[in-house]
Amino acid sequence: NCFYCMRSLHELCKIHMRYEARILQHVGPSSSWTVPLGVRSEKKARILIQLKIKWAVLQALASTVNRDPTAPHYMFQDDPYLTPRTSAEFKLYSLSQESGRMAANHIVNKNPKFFQKDFAEPHIPCLMPETMELRIEEVSEAALLERIMLRKVKAAVDMYDQLLQAGTTVSTDAANDLLDLICLYGDRDPVQDDKPEAEDVQEEGRRRKGRLRRASDLVRIVWRENNNAERIFNLLPERDTRAYSALIRGMVKYGAHVKAFNAYTDMLNNRLTADVHTFNALISAAPEVRERYTEKWDLIVDLLKQMNEQKVKPDLLTFNALLKALRRCGSLARAQSLHTLSEMKAMGIAPSLASFDHVLGIFYKAGQTDILQEVMTEVAGRTFVAQDPDDGMPACLDTKDIEAAYRVHDLLSVGENWRLLGDSFQQSIYLMFNLLCMMEHIDVVLKWYKELIPSLYYPNPQGMRDLLQALDTDNRLDMIPQIWKDIRRMGHDNKSDLVEELLSLMARDKHSPEIQESFAVCALDVRSLYEQGQGARMALEWTATAMTNITSVLLAAQKKQQAWDMLKLFKTKNRVPSEELMEEFLASINDPQHAMELVQISASFCLPSTPKLAERVLQEFELSEEQKTILSELEVSTEVSE
């Protein structure tokens, strides 16, 4: 009871901490606690002090409770029925849960008049319905700003055109806000289902290494010629740095790289200086506008020199864009990437996980794997937060380096680094379970198996096959029945390759009677799956190998009647038993009548070993004259057929 109380307290603490974090986000940061009471109201200051104390207490309580490896992910604890068994179910259930939240939020925002009661003290704006409907109908700059705030791109562009037609002067800030909005969303309204219009998208294929994960990975919004962003930019009476920056970043984001550099040249001709965000976009686009490696690098160097001339200080995203571009610069990348890291250190900019990922990508592409140990030494024990869209944990499966895998896992356990693990697909390829099965002793593998599954990792069928092979390597096949229960629970019991691998391991060798009994129970459970037929899931189809292995396991456990039933099933399913199985069957038979039936079954399959079986039956059993005659006829008929 104490354990479950502490676990519940742990979850309550996390929920409470998240709730109060949202309060702090809206009533003021922690630094505001030093503000004198004369500036803030006494009531709000008292609330902030109380929240500071509660936060410290809750953090202390949460640190006393470790993760329960037998429990599912915390997001599913409210509904045990939806506890996932596989990585696919984890993705399905988690996305369904998030979809439900989004649906509820959509209903609240579409009907704000029904959700006006405010229970929070102090008031928390993010918990209240968002105003999504337009309230200002007249043609005015205020109406334009309202449409920009609500991210209604087409409505904002229409309002801007109406203002110009009416002869109303639009302020520079409002025009720049509109240009920012258009360039951010590619001159179209943002849609929740990420389905761009057909005429404005191009098929892109597999942009990321691995399998496809989202519909947006199949399509890419492109920059249309003479779109509203370019039109409004040309209508601006004064084009400042902000306007050029928005246009250039929009062009880079939506693939118009050459036009982005042309706009930058026009910006320089107008004697304007770019900001750091503009340079970051241009550096990332540099490999797209040059063909040769040296030309790409020369263009990047030229941009860096212009940053220095314009006294623009680079930031983390600048160096990450540079490292990412270097991955497409061939042999130049190795030396320049190390120089880039040295420059970051000199400027006091700490690399993020994306920085190290780009460096690893550069050196691994060249076949130099020693850099991994240096990177792991650099990041060991550090807590990271997402600062770059490419920030994420590295995977060590391809390196076959178990020590590196352990170090990655230790890094993941520091602070909240686990948040940078990525989506469900990244999680499924990150975890070192497959590597453990290949490299570690089975006792270590089973320790991690209990620690990671099912709270953190849902093995795929290949992962379970690797586990079975690890059991075979270290002679721990007695664990197979327990692993089979986990295979069923994870929903992999309809994978024929995995099931036949398990059956072959149980049938290959002879074990103690206790182990053979547990194997027989497992084999009968497998047989029940084959007999279920076509259901909601893909059904298993009988193969001669599976039937032979199940029969062998039952014979080894002295379950002769069940084994005999399996032998008769061969004829029903039009499968042919092996000669070794027939000999094994004969060795376990004590009844002459069963021996006769076995020879008859062998003859019905036209097995070449039928004469040998008949001869053994004649030698090992006391038969009647009639039975001897039948065996003689079977021998003759088999020889004639041969």
mmCIF file of N, CA and C in Angstrom, residues 291-408:
data_model
loop_
_atom_site.group_PDB
_atom_site.id
_atom_site.type_symbol
_atom_site.label_atom_id
_atom_site.label_comp_id
_atom_site.label_asym_id
_atom_site.label_seq_id
_atom_site.Cartn_x
_atom_site.Cartn_y
_atom_site.Cartn_z
ATOM 1 N N GLU A 291 26.650 23.898 -56.775
ATOM 2 C CA GLU A 291 26.791 22.490 -57.121
ATOM 3 C C GLU A 291 28.023 21.862 -56.479
ATOM 4 N N ARG A 292 29.170 22.475 -56.634
ATOM 5 C CA ARG A 292 30.413 21.901 -56.138
ATOM 6 C C ARG A 292 30.579 22.174 -54.645
ATOM 7 N N TYR A 293 31.327 21.278 -54.001
ATOM 8 C CA TYR A 293 31.552 21.418 -52.565
ATOM 9 C C TYR A 293 32.299 22.712 -52.243
ATOM 10 N N THR A 294 33.306 23.015 -53.033
ATOM 11 C CA THR A 294 34.088 24.235 -52.767
ATOM 12 C C THR A 294 33.232 25.484 -52.966
ATOM 13 N N GLU A 295 32.355 25.460 -53.967
ATOM 14 C CA GLU A 295 31.488 26.621 -54.190
ATOM 15 C C GLU A 295 30.508 26.803 -53.036
ATOM 16 N N LYS A 296 29.978 25.710 -52.515
ATOM 17 C CA LYS A 296 29.078 25.810 -51.370
ATOM 18 C C LYS A 296 29.792 26.418 -50.170
ATOM 19 N N TRP A 297 31.005 25.930 -49.911
ATOM 20 C CA TRP A 297 31.739 26.435 -48.748
ATOM 21 C C TRP A 297 32.151 27.892 -48.952
ATOM 22 N N ASP A 298 32.556 28.265 -50.154
ATOM 23 C CA ASP A 298 32.927 29.659 -50.410
ATOM 24 C C ASP A 298 31.742 30.591 -50.180
ATOM 25 N N LEU A 299 30.556 30.165 -50.568
ATOM 26 C CA LEU A 299 29.371 30.998 -50.341
ATOM 27 C C LEU A 299 29.086 31.144 -48.851
ATOM 28 N N ILE A 300 29.233 30.074 -48.099
ATOM 29 C CA ILE A 300 29.013 30.143 -46.648
ATOM 30 C C ILE A 300 30.034 31.077 -46.003
ATOM 31 N N VAL A 301 31.298 30.956 -46.411
ATOM 32 C CA VAL A 301 32.342 31.831 -45.859
ATOM 33 C C VAL A 301 32.044 33.289 -46.188
ATOM 34 N N ASP A 302 31.577 33.542 -47.398
ATOM 35 C CA ASP A 302 31.236 34.909 -47.789
ATOM 36 C C ASP A 302 30.113 35.465 -46.909
ATOM 37 N N LEU A 303 29.119 34.642 -46.595
ATOM 38 C CA LEU A 303 28.037 35.090 -45.706
ATOM 39 C C LEU A 303 28.561 35.379 -44.308
ATOM 40 N N LEU A 304 29.478 34.542 -43.824
ATOM 41 C CA LEU A 304 30.049 34.775 -42.489
ATOM 42 C C LEU A 304 30.862 36.064 -42.456
ATOM 43 N N LYS A 305 31.588 36.339 -43.531
ATOM 44 C CA LYS A 305 32.351 37.592 -43.595
ATOM 45 C C LYS A 305 31.410 38.793 -43.601
ATOM 46 N N GLN A 306 30.297 38.681 -44.303
ATOM 47 C CA GLN A 306 29.333 39.783 -44.323
ATOM 48 C C GLN A 306 28.687 39.965 -42.953
ATOM 49 N N MET A 307 28.464 38.878 -42.246
ATOM 50 C CA MET A 307 27.970 39.020 -40.867
ATOM 51 C C MET A 307 28.952 39.821 -40.027
ATOM 52 N N ASN A 308 30.217 39.518 -40.176
ATOM 53 C CA ASN A 308 31.235 40.239 -39.405
ATOM 54 C C ASN A 308 31.291 41.711 -39.806
ATOM 55 N N GLU A 309 31.206 41.978 -41.119
ATOM 56 C CA GLU A 309 31.237 43.367 -41.585
ATOM 57 C C GLU A 309 30.023 44.139 -41.089
ATOM 58 N N GLN A 310 28.860 43.499 -41.034
ATOM 59 C CA GLN A 310 27.643 44.169 -40.579
ATOM 60 C C GLN A 310 27.482 44.114 -39.064
ATOM 61 N N LYS A 311 28.488 43.540 -38.375
ATOM 62 C CA LYS A 311 28.501 43.470 -36.913
ATOM 63 C C LYS A 311 27.279 42.732 -36.372
ATOM 64 N N VAL A 312 26.946 41.626 -37.034
ATOM 65 C CA VAL A 312 25.852 40.759 -36.592
ATOM 66 C C VAL A 312 26.465 39.588 -35.841
ATOM 67 N N LYS A 313 26.112 39.435 -34.592
ATOM 68 C CA LYS A 313 26.684 38.381 -33.766
ATOM 69 C C LYS A 313 25.954 37.065 -34.018
ATOM 70 N N PRO A 314 26.665 36.014 -34.356
ATOM 71 C CA PRO A 314 25.995 34.725 -34.598
ATOM 72 C C PRO A 314 25.472 34.118 -33.299
ATOM 73 N N ASP A 315 24.449 33.292 -33.424
ATOM 74 C CA ASP A 315 23.900 32.587 -32.272
ATOM 75 C C ASP A 315 24.015 31.082 -32.489
ATOM 76 N N LEU A 316 23.410 30.317 -31.604
ATOM 77 C CA LEU A 316 23.495 28.854 -31.706
ATOM 78 C C LEU A 316 22.932 28.351 -33.029
ATOM 79 N N LEU A 317 21.796 28.926 -33.464
ATOM 80 C CA LEU A 317 21.183 28.469 -34.705
ATOM 81 C C LEU A 317 22.061 28.782 -35.917
ATOM 82 N N THR A 318 22.872 29.820 -35.817
ATOM 83 C CA THR A 318 23.803 30.129 -36.910
ATOM 84 C C THR A 318 24.819 29.005 -37.080
ATOM 85 N N PHE A 319 25.434 28.604 -35.974
ATOM 86 C CA PHE A 319 26.436 27.541 -36.046
ATOM 87 C C PHE A 319 25.798 26.199 -36.416
ATOM 88 N N ASN A 320 24.598 25.941 -35.920
ATOM 89 C CA ASN A 320 23.937 24.689 -36.286
ATOM 90 C C ASN A 320 23.594 24.660 -37.775
ATOM 91 N N ALA A 321 23.151 25.805 -38.312
ATOM 92 C CA ALA A 321 22.888 25.875 -39.749
ATOM 93 C C ALA A 321 24.174 25.660 -40.541
ATOM 94 N N LEU A 322 25.291 26.203 -40.019
ATOM 95 C CA LEU A 322 26.581 26.027 -40.678
ATOM 96 C C LEU A 322 27.005 24.553 -40.664
ATOM 97 N N LEU A 323 26.862 23.892 -39.501
ATOM 98 C CA LEU A 323 27.233 22.474 -39.407
ATOM 99 C C LEU A 323 26.335 21.604 -40.284
ATOM 100 N N LYS A 324 25.057 21.949 -40.333
ATOM 101 C CA LYS A 324 24.138 21.184 -41.172
ATOM 102 C C LYS A 324 24.473 21.347 -42.646
ATOM 103 N N ALA A 325 24.860 22.556 -43.035
ATOM 104 C CA ALA A 325 25.258 22.777 -44.426
ATOM 105 C C ALA A 325 26.559 22.049 -44.751
ATOM 106 N N LEU A 326 27.455 21.943 -43.759
ATOM 107 C CA LEU A 326 28.722 21.255 -43.989
ATOM 108 C C LEU A 326 28.528 19.769 -44.287
ATOM 109 N N ARG A 327 27.431 19.193 -43.834
ATOM 110 C CA ARG A 327 27.173 17.780 -44.108
ATOM 111 C C ARG A 327 27.018 17.522 -45.603
ATOM 112 N N ARG A 328 26.845 18.595 -46.373
ATOM 113 C CA ARG A 328 26.697 18.469 -47.822
ATOM 114 C C ARG A 328 27.891 19.061 -48.562
ATOM 115 N N CYS A 329 29.015 19.165 -47.842
ATOM 116 C CA CYS A 329 30.211 19.753 -48.445
ATOM 117 C C CYS A 329 31.355 18.758 -48.586
ATOM 118 N N GLY A 330 31.057 17.482 -48.542
ATOM 119 C CA GLY A 330 32.055 16.462 -48.823
ATOM 120 C C GLY A 330 33.232 16.477 -47.882
ATOM 121 N N SER A 331 34.450 16.330 -48.453
ATOM 122 C CA SER A 331 35.672 16.203 -47.651
ATOM 123 C C SER A 331 36.024 17.483 -46.904
ATOM 124 N N LEU A 332 35.476 18.609 -47.313
ATOM 125 C CA LEU A 332 35.745 19.858 -46.598
ATOM 126 C C LEU A 332 35.131 19.857 -45.208
ATOM 127 N N ALA A 333 34.135 19.025 -44.994
ATOM 128 C CA ALA A 333 33.313 19.142 -43.794
ATOM 129 C C ALA A 333 34.078 18.799 -42.526
ATOM 130 N N ARG A 334 34.966 17.784 -42.559
ATOM 131 C CA ARG A 334 35.577 17.304 -41.325
ATOM 132 C C ARG A 334 36.418 18.380 -40.648
ATOM 133 N N ALA A 335 37.308 18.983 -41.391
ATOM 134 C CA ALA A 335 38.173 20.011 -40.803
ATOM 135 C C ALA A 335 37.374 21.246 -40.412
ATOM 136 N N GLN A 336 36.448 21.665 -41.262
ATOM 137 C CA GLN A 336 35.693 22.886 -40.986
ATOM 138 C C GLN A 336 34.715 22.702 -39.821
ATOM 139 N N SER A 337 34.183 21.486 -39.628
ATOM 140 C CA SER A 337 33.255 21.271 -38.516
ATOM 141 C C SER A 337 33.968 21.399 -37.178
ATOM 142 N N LEU A 338 35.186 20.865 -37.077
ATOM 143 C CA LEU A 338 35.945 21.013 -35.828
ATOM 144 C C LEU A 338 36.307 22.477 -35.586
ATOM 145 N N HIS A 339 36.644 23.178 -36.658
ATOM 146 C CA HIS A 339 36.924 24.612 -36.521
ATOM 147 C C HIS A 339 35.672 25.369 -36.061
ATOM 148 N N THR A 340 34.521 24.940 -36.552
ATOM 149 C CA THR A 340 33.264 25.585 -36.150
ATOM 150 C C THR A 340 32.988 25.378 -34.668
ATOM 151 N N LEU A 341 33.235 24.162 -34.164
ATOM 152 C CA LEU A 341 33.048 23.912 -32.732
ATOM 153 C C LEU A 341 33.999 24.753 -31.894
ATOM 154 N N SER A 342 35.223 24.906 -32.357
ATOM 155 C CA SER A 342 36.184 25.753 -31.633
ATOM 156 C C SER A 342 35.722 27.202 -31.612
ATOM 157 N N GLU A 343 35.168 27.665 -32.719
ATOM 158 C CA GLU A 343 34.661 29.040 -32.780
ATOM 159 C C GLU A 343 33.481 29.232 -31.832
ATOM 160 N N MET A 344 32.608 28.215 -31.742
ATOM 161 C CA MET A 344 31.491 28.293 -30.788
ATOM 162 C C MET A 344 32.008 28.409 -29.362
ATOM 163 N N LYS A 345 33.014 27.613 -29.025
ATOM 164 C CA LYS A 345 33.579 27.666 -27.676
ATOM 165 C C LYS A 345 34.203 29.021 -27.393
ATOM 166 N N ALA A 346 34.887 29.580 -28.400
ATOM 167 C CA ALA A 346 35.514 30.888 -28.215
ATOM 168 C C ALA A 346 34.484 31.983 -27.972
ATOM 169 N N MET A 347 33.299 31.850 -28.572
ATOM 170 C CA MET A 347 32.253 32.855 -28.412
ATOM 171 C C MET A 347 31.349 32.570 -27.219
ATOM 172 N N GLY A 348 31.624 31.496 -26.487
ATOM 173 C CA GLY A 348 30.823 31.186 -25.304
ATOM 174 C C GLY A 348 29.458 30.616 -25.623
ATOM 175 N N ILE A 349 29.304 29.991 -26.780
ATOM 176 C CA ILE A 349 28.031 29.385 -27.183
ATOM 177 C C ILE A 349 28.139 27.874 -27.014
ATOM 178 N N ALA A 350 27.344 27.315 -26.122
ATOM 179 C CA ALA A 350 27.384 25.877 -25.866
ATOM 180 C C ALA A 350 26.667 25.139 -26.980
ATOM 181 N N PRO A 351 27.281 24.114 -27.538
ATOM 182 C CA PRO A 351 26.608 23.336 -28.599
ATOM 183 C C PRO A 351 25.374 22.628 -28.057
ATOM 184 N N SER A 352 24.377 22.486 -28.890
ATOM 185 C CA SER A 352 23.189 21.720 -28.524
ATOM 186 C C SER A 352 23.326 20.305 -29.075
ATOM 187 N N LEU A 353 22.315 19.471 -28.821
ATOM 188 C CA LEU A 353 22.363 18.106 -29.343
ATOM 189 C C LEU A 353 22.389 18.093 -30.864
ATOM 190 N N ALA A 354 21.736 19.081 -31.491
ATOM 191 C CA ALA A 354 21.776 19.149 -32.955
ATOM 192 C C ALA A 354 23.197 19.396 -33.457
ATOM 193 N N SER A 355 23.966 20.199 -32.730
ATOM 194 C CA SER A 355 25.356 20.463 -33.125
ATOM 195 C C SER A 355 26.154 19.174 -33.141
ATOM 196 N N PHE A 356 26.041 18.394 -32.061
ATOM 197 C CA PHE A 356 26.773 17.131 -31.994
ATOM 198 C C PHE A 356 26.251 16.129 -33.021
ATOM 199 N N ASP A 357 24.958 16.163 -33.279
ATOM 200 C CA ASP A 357 24.397 15.245 -34.272
ATOM 201 C C ASP A 357 24.963 15.529 -35.656
ATOM 202 N N HIS A 358 25.103 16.806 -35.993
ATOM 203 C CA HIS A 358 25.670 17.151 -37.297
ATOM 204 C C HIS A 358 27.135 16.729 -37.378
ATOM 205 N N VAL A 359 27.879 16.910 -36.298
ATOM 206 C CA VAL A 359 29.292 16.504 -36.293
ATOM 207 C C VAL A 359 29.405 14.990 -36.455
ATOM 208 N N LEU A 360 28.571 14.259 -35.733
ATOM 209 C CA LEU A 360 28.581 12.803 -35.874
ATOM 210 C C LEU A 360 28.234 12.395 -37.301
ATOM 211 N N GLY A 361 27.251 13.065 -37.885
ATOM 212 C CA GLY A 361 26.877 12.745 -39.259
ATOM 213 C C GLY A 361 28.010 12.995 -40.233
ATOM 214 N N ILE A 362 28.785 14.048 -40.001
ATOM 215 C CA ILE A 362 29.908 14.369 -40.890
ATOM 216 C C ILE A 362 30.994 13.303 -40.805
ATOM 217 N N PHE A 363 31.364 12.914 -39.586
ATOM 218 C CA PHE A 363 32.480 11.984 -39.425
ATOM 219 C C PHE A 363 32.078 10.541 -39.710
ATOM 220 N N TYR A 364 30.849 10.169 -39.371
ATOM 221 C CA TYR A 364 30.420 8.810 -39.663
ATOM 222 C C TYR A 364 30.297 8.584 -41.155
ATOM 223 N N LYS A 365 29.924 9.622 -41.882
ATOM 224 C CA LYS A 365 29.841 9.493 -43.338
ATOM 225 C C LYS A 365 31.213 9.222 -43.929
ATOM 226 N N ALA A 366 32.242 9.715 -43.255
ATOM 227 C CA ALA A 366 33.614 9.487 -43.722
ATOM 228 C C ALA A 366 34.223 8.228 -43.126
ATOM 229 N N GLY A 367 33.453 7.467 -42.333
ATOM 230 C CA GLY A 367 33.947 6.220 -41.767
ATOM 231 C C GLY A 367 34.745 6.371 -40.498
ATOM 232 N N GLN A 368 34.770 7.550 -39.888
ATOM 233 C CA GLN A 368 35.515 7.781 -38.653
ATOM 234 C C GLN A 368 34.538 7.721 -37.476
ATOM 235 N N THR A 369 34.632 6.621 -36.703
ATOM 236 C CA THR A 369 33.675 6.398 -35.614
ATOM 237 C C THR A 369 34.220 6.788 -34.251
ATOM 238 N N ASP A 370 35.496 7.126 -34.160
ATOM 239 C CA ASP A 370 36.072 7.477 -32.858
ATOM 240 C C ASP A 370 35.477 8.760 -32.300
ATOM 241 N N ILE A 371 34.928 9.586 -33.166
ATOM 242 C CA ILE A 371 34.369 10.859 -32.711
ATOM 243 C C ILE A 371 33.213 10.649 -31.750
ATOM 244 N N LEU A 372 32.544 9.486 -31.833
ATOM 245 C CA LEU A 372 31.395 9.233 -30.964
ATOM 246 C C LEU A 372 31.799 9.259 -29.498
ATOM 247 N N GLN A 373 32.928 8.618 -29.158
ATOM 248 C CA GLN A 373 33.368 8.596 -27.762
ATOM 249 C C GLN A 373 33.694 10.006 -27.264
ATOM 250 N N GLU A 374 34.295 10.819 -28.124
ATOM 251 C CA GLU A 374 34.607 12.189 -27.731
ATOM 252 C C GLU A 374 33.333 12.992 -27.496
ATOM 253 N N VAL A 375 32.333 12.806 -28.361
ATOM 254 C CA VAL A 375 31.069 13.516 -28.188
ATOM 255 C C VAL A 375 30.379 13.077 -26.907
ATOM 256 N N MET A 376 30.361 11.763 -26.637
ATOM 257 C CA MET A 376 29.706 11.274 -25.427
ATOM 258 C C MET A 376 30.414 11.773 -24.175
ATOM 259 N N THR A 377 31.718 11.885 -24.222
ATOM 260 C CA THR A 377 32.449 12.460 -23.087
ATOM 261 C C THR A 377 32.073 13.918 -22.878
ATOM 262 N N GLU A 378 31.859 14.627 -23.977
ATOM 263 C CA GLU A 378 31.519 16.052 -23.894
ATOM 264 C C GLU A 378 30.130 16.281 -23.306
ATOM 265 N N VAL A 379 29.181 15.417 -23.652
ATOM 266 C CA VAL A 379 27.790 15.654 -23.234
ATOM 267 C C VAL A 379 27.426 14.903 -21.959
ATOM 268 N N ALA A 380 28.300 14.057 -21.442
ATOM 269 C CA ALA A 380 27.972 13.220 -20.277
ATOM 270 C C ALA A 380 27.585 14.077 -19.084
ATOM 271 N N GLY A 381 26.470 13.721 -18.455
ATOM 272 C CA GLY A 381 26.025 14.392 -17.242
ATOM 273 C C GLY A 381 25.356 15.734 -17.443
ATOM 274 N N ARG A 382 25.211 16.184 -18.683
ATOM 275 C CA ARG A 382 24.614 17.496 -18.950
ATOM 276 C C ARG A 382 23.118 17.382 -19.185
ATOM 277 N N THR A 383 22.412 18.418 -18.799
ATOM 278 C CA THR A 383 20.976 18.504 -19.055
ATOM 279 C C THR A 383 20.749 19.403 -20.259
ATOM 280 N N PHE A 384 19.993 18.913 -21.217
ATOM 281 C CA PHE A 384 19.744 19.656 -22.445
ATOM 282 C C PHE A 384 18.280 20.062 -22.526
ATOM 283 N N VAL A 385 18.051 21.176 -23.173
ATOM 284 C CA VAL A 385 16.700 21.616 -23.508
ATOM 285 C C VAL A 385 16.667 21.856 -25.011
ATOM 286 N N ALA A 386 15.499 21.739 -25.578
ATOM 287 C CA ALA A 386 15.360 21.897 -27.024
ATOM 288 C C ALA A 386 15.584 23.355 -27.409
ATOM 289 N N GLN A 387 16.612 23.599 -28.213
ATOM 290 C CA GLN A 387 16.909 24.938 -28.712
ATOM 291 C C GLN A 387 16.911 24.997 -30.232
ATOM 292 N N ASP A 388 16.891 23.821 -30.857
ATOM 293 C CA ASP A 388 16.960 23.729 -32.309
ATOM 294 C C ASP A 388 15.967 22.663 -32.748
ATOM 295 N N PRO A 389 15.294 22.869 -33.894
ATOM 296 C CA PRO A 389 14.359 21.831 -34.355
ATOM 297 C C PRO A 389 15.005 20.467 -34.548
ATOM 298 N N ASP A 390 16.324 20.424 -34.753
ATOM 299 C CA ASP A 390 17.012 19.150 -34.974
ATOM 300 C C ASP A 390 17.562 18.544 -33.689
ATOM 301 N N ASP A 391 17.311 19.154 -32.551
ATOM 302 C CA ASP A 391 17.796 18.599 -31.294
ATOM 303 C C ASP A 391 17.140 17.255 -31.036
ATOM 304 N N GLY A 392 17.939 16.255 -30.721
ATOM 305 C CA GLY A 392 17.417 14.916 -30.446
ATOM 306 C C GLY A 392 18.537 13.999 -30.014
ATOM 307 N N MET A 393 18.149 12.915 -29.336
ATOM 308 C CA MET A 393 19.133 11.962 -28.840
ATOM 309 C C MET A 393 19.684 11.109 -29.984
ATOM 310 N N PRO A 394 21.002 10.799 -29.946
ATOM 311 C CA PRO A 394 21.583 9.929 -30.974
ATOM 312 C C PRO A 394 21.241 8.472 -30.742
ATOM 313 N N ALA A 395 21.334 7.666 -31.779
ATOM 314 C CA ALA A 395 21.125 6.216 -31.687
ATOM 315 C C ALA A 395 22.447 5.508 -31.943
ATOM 316 N N CYS A 396 22.671 4.396 -31.208
ATOM 317 C CA CYS A 396 23.955 3.702 -31.285
ATOM 318 C C CYS A 396 23.834 2.301 -31.844
ATOM 319 N N LEU A 397 22.700 1.960 -32.417
ATOM 320 C CA LEU A 397 22.519 0.602 -32.908
ATOM 321 C C LEU A 397 23.433 0.309 -34.085
ATOM 322 N N ASP A 398 23.606 1.273 -34.990
ATOM 323 C CA ASP A 398 24.423 1.038 -36.169
ATOM 324 C C ASP A 398 25.898 0.871 -35.831
ATOM 325 N N THR A 399 26.329 1.394 -34.683
ATOM 326 C CA THR A 399 27.743 1.326 -34.335
ATOM 327 C C THR A 399 28.129 -0.001 -33.720
ATOM 328 N N LYS A 400 27.143 -0.800 -33.242
ATOM 329 C CA LYS A 400 27.419 -2.052 -32.538
ATOM 330 C C LYS A 400 28.342 -1.800 -31.345
ATOM 331 N N ASP A 401 28.231 -0.617 -30.738
ATOM 332 C CA ASP A 401 29.067 -0.238 -29.599
ATOM 333 C C ASP A 401 28.203 -0.218 -28.353
ATOM 334 N N ILE A 402 28.312 -1.261 -27.525
ATOM 335 C CA ILE A 402 27.451 -1.368 -26.359
ATOM 336 C C ILE A 402 27.794 -0.320 -25.314
ATOM 337 N N GLU A 403 29.073 0.028 -25.198
ATOM 338 C CA GLU A 403 29.450 1.045 -24.219
ATOM 339 C C GLU A 403 28.859 2.402 -24.592
ATOM 340 N N ALA A 404 28.869 2.709 -25.878
ATOM 341 C CA ALA A 404 28.252 3.961 -26.319
ATOM 342 C C ALA A 404 26.755 3.948 -26.046
ATOM 343 N N ALA A 405 26.126 2.779 -26.225
ATOM 344 C CA ALA A 405 24.692 2.676 -25.938
ATOM 345 C C ALA A 405 24.403 2.927 -24.467
ATOM 346 N N TYR A 406 25.239 2.380 -23.589
ATOM 347 C CA TYR A 406 25.066 2.628 -22.154
ATOM 348 C C TYR A 406 25.220 4.115 -21.837
ATOM 349 N N ARG A 407 26.174 4.756 -22.481
ATOM 350 C CA ARG A 407 26.395 6.181 -22.202
ATOM 351 C C ARG A 407 25.237 7.038 -22.708
ATOM 352 N N VAL A 408 24.683 6.641 -23.845
ATOM 353 C CA VAL A 408 23.499 7.361 -24.344
ATOM 354 C C VAL A 408 22.336 7.190 -23.373
#
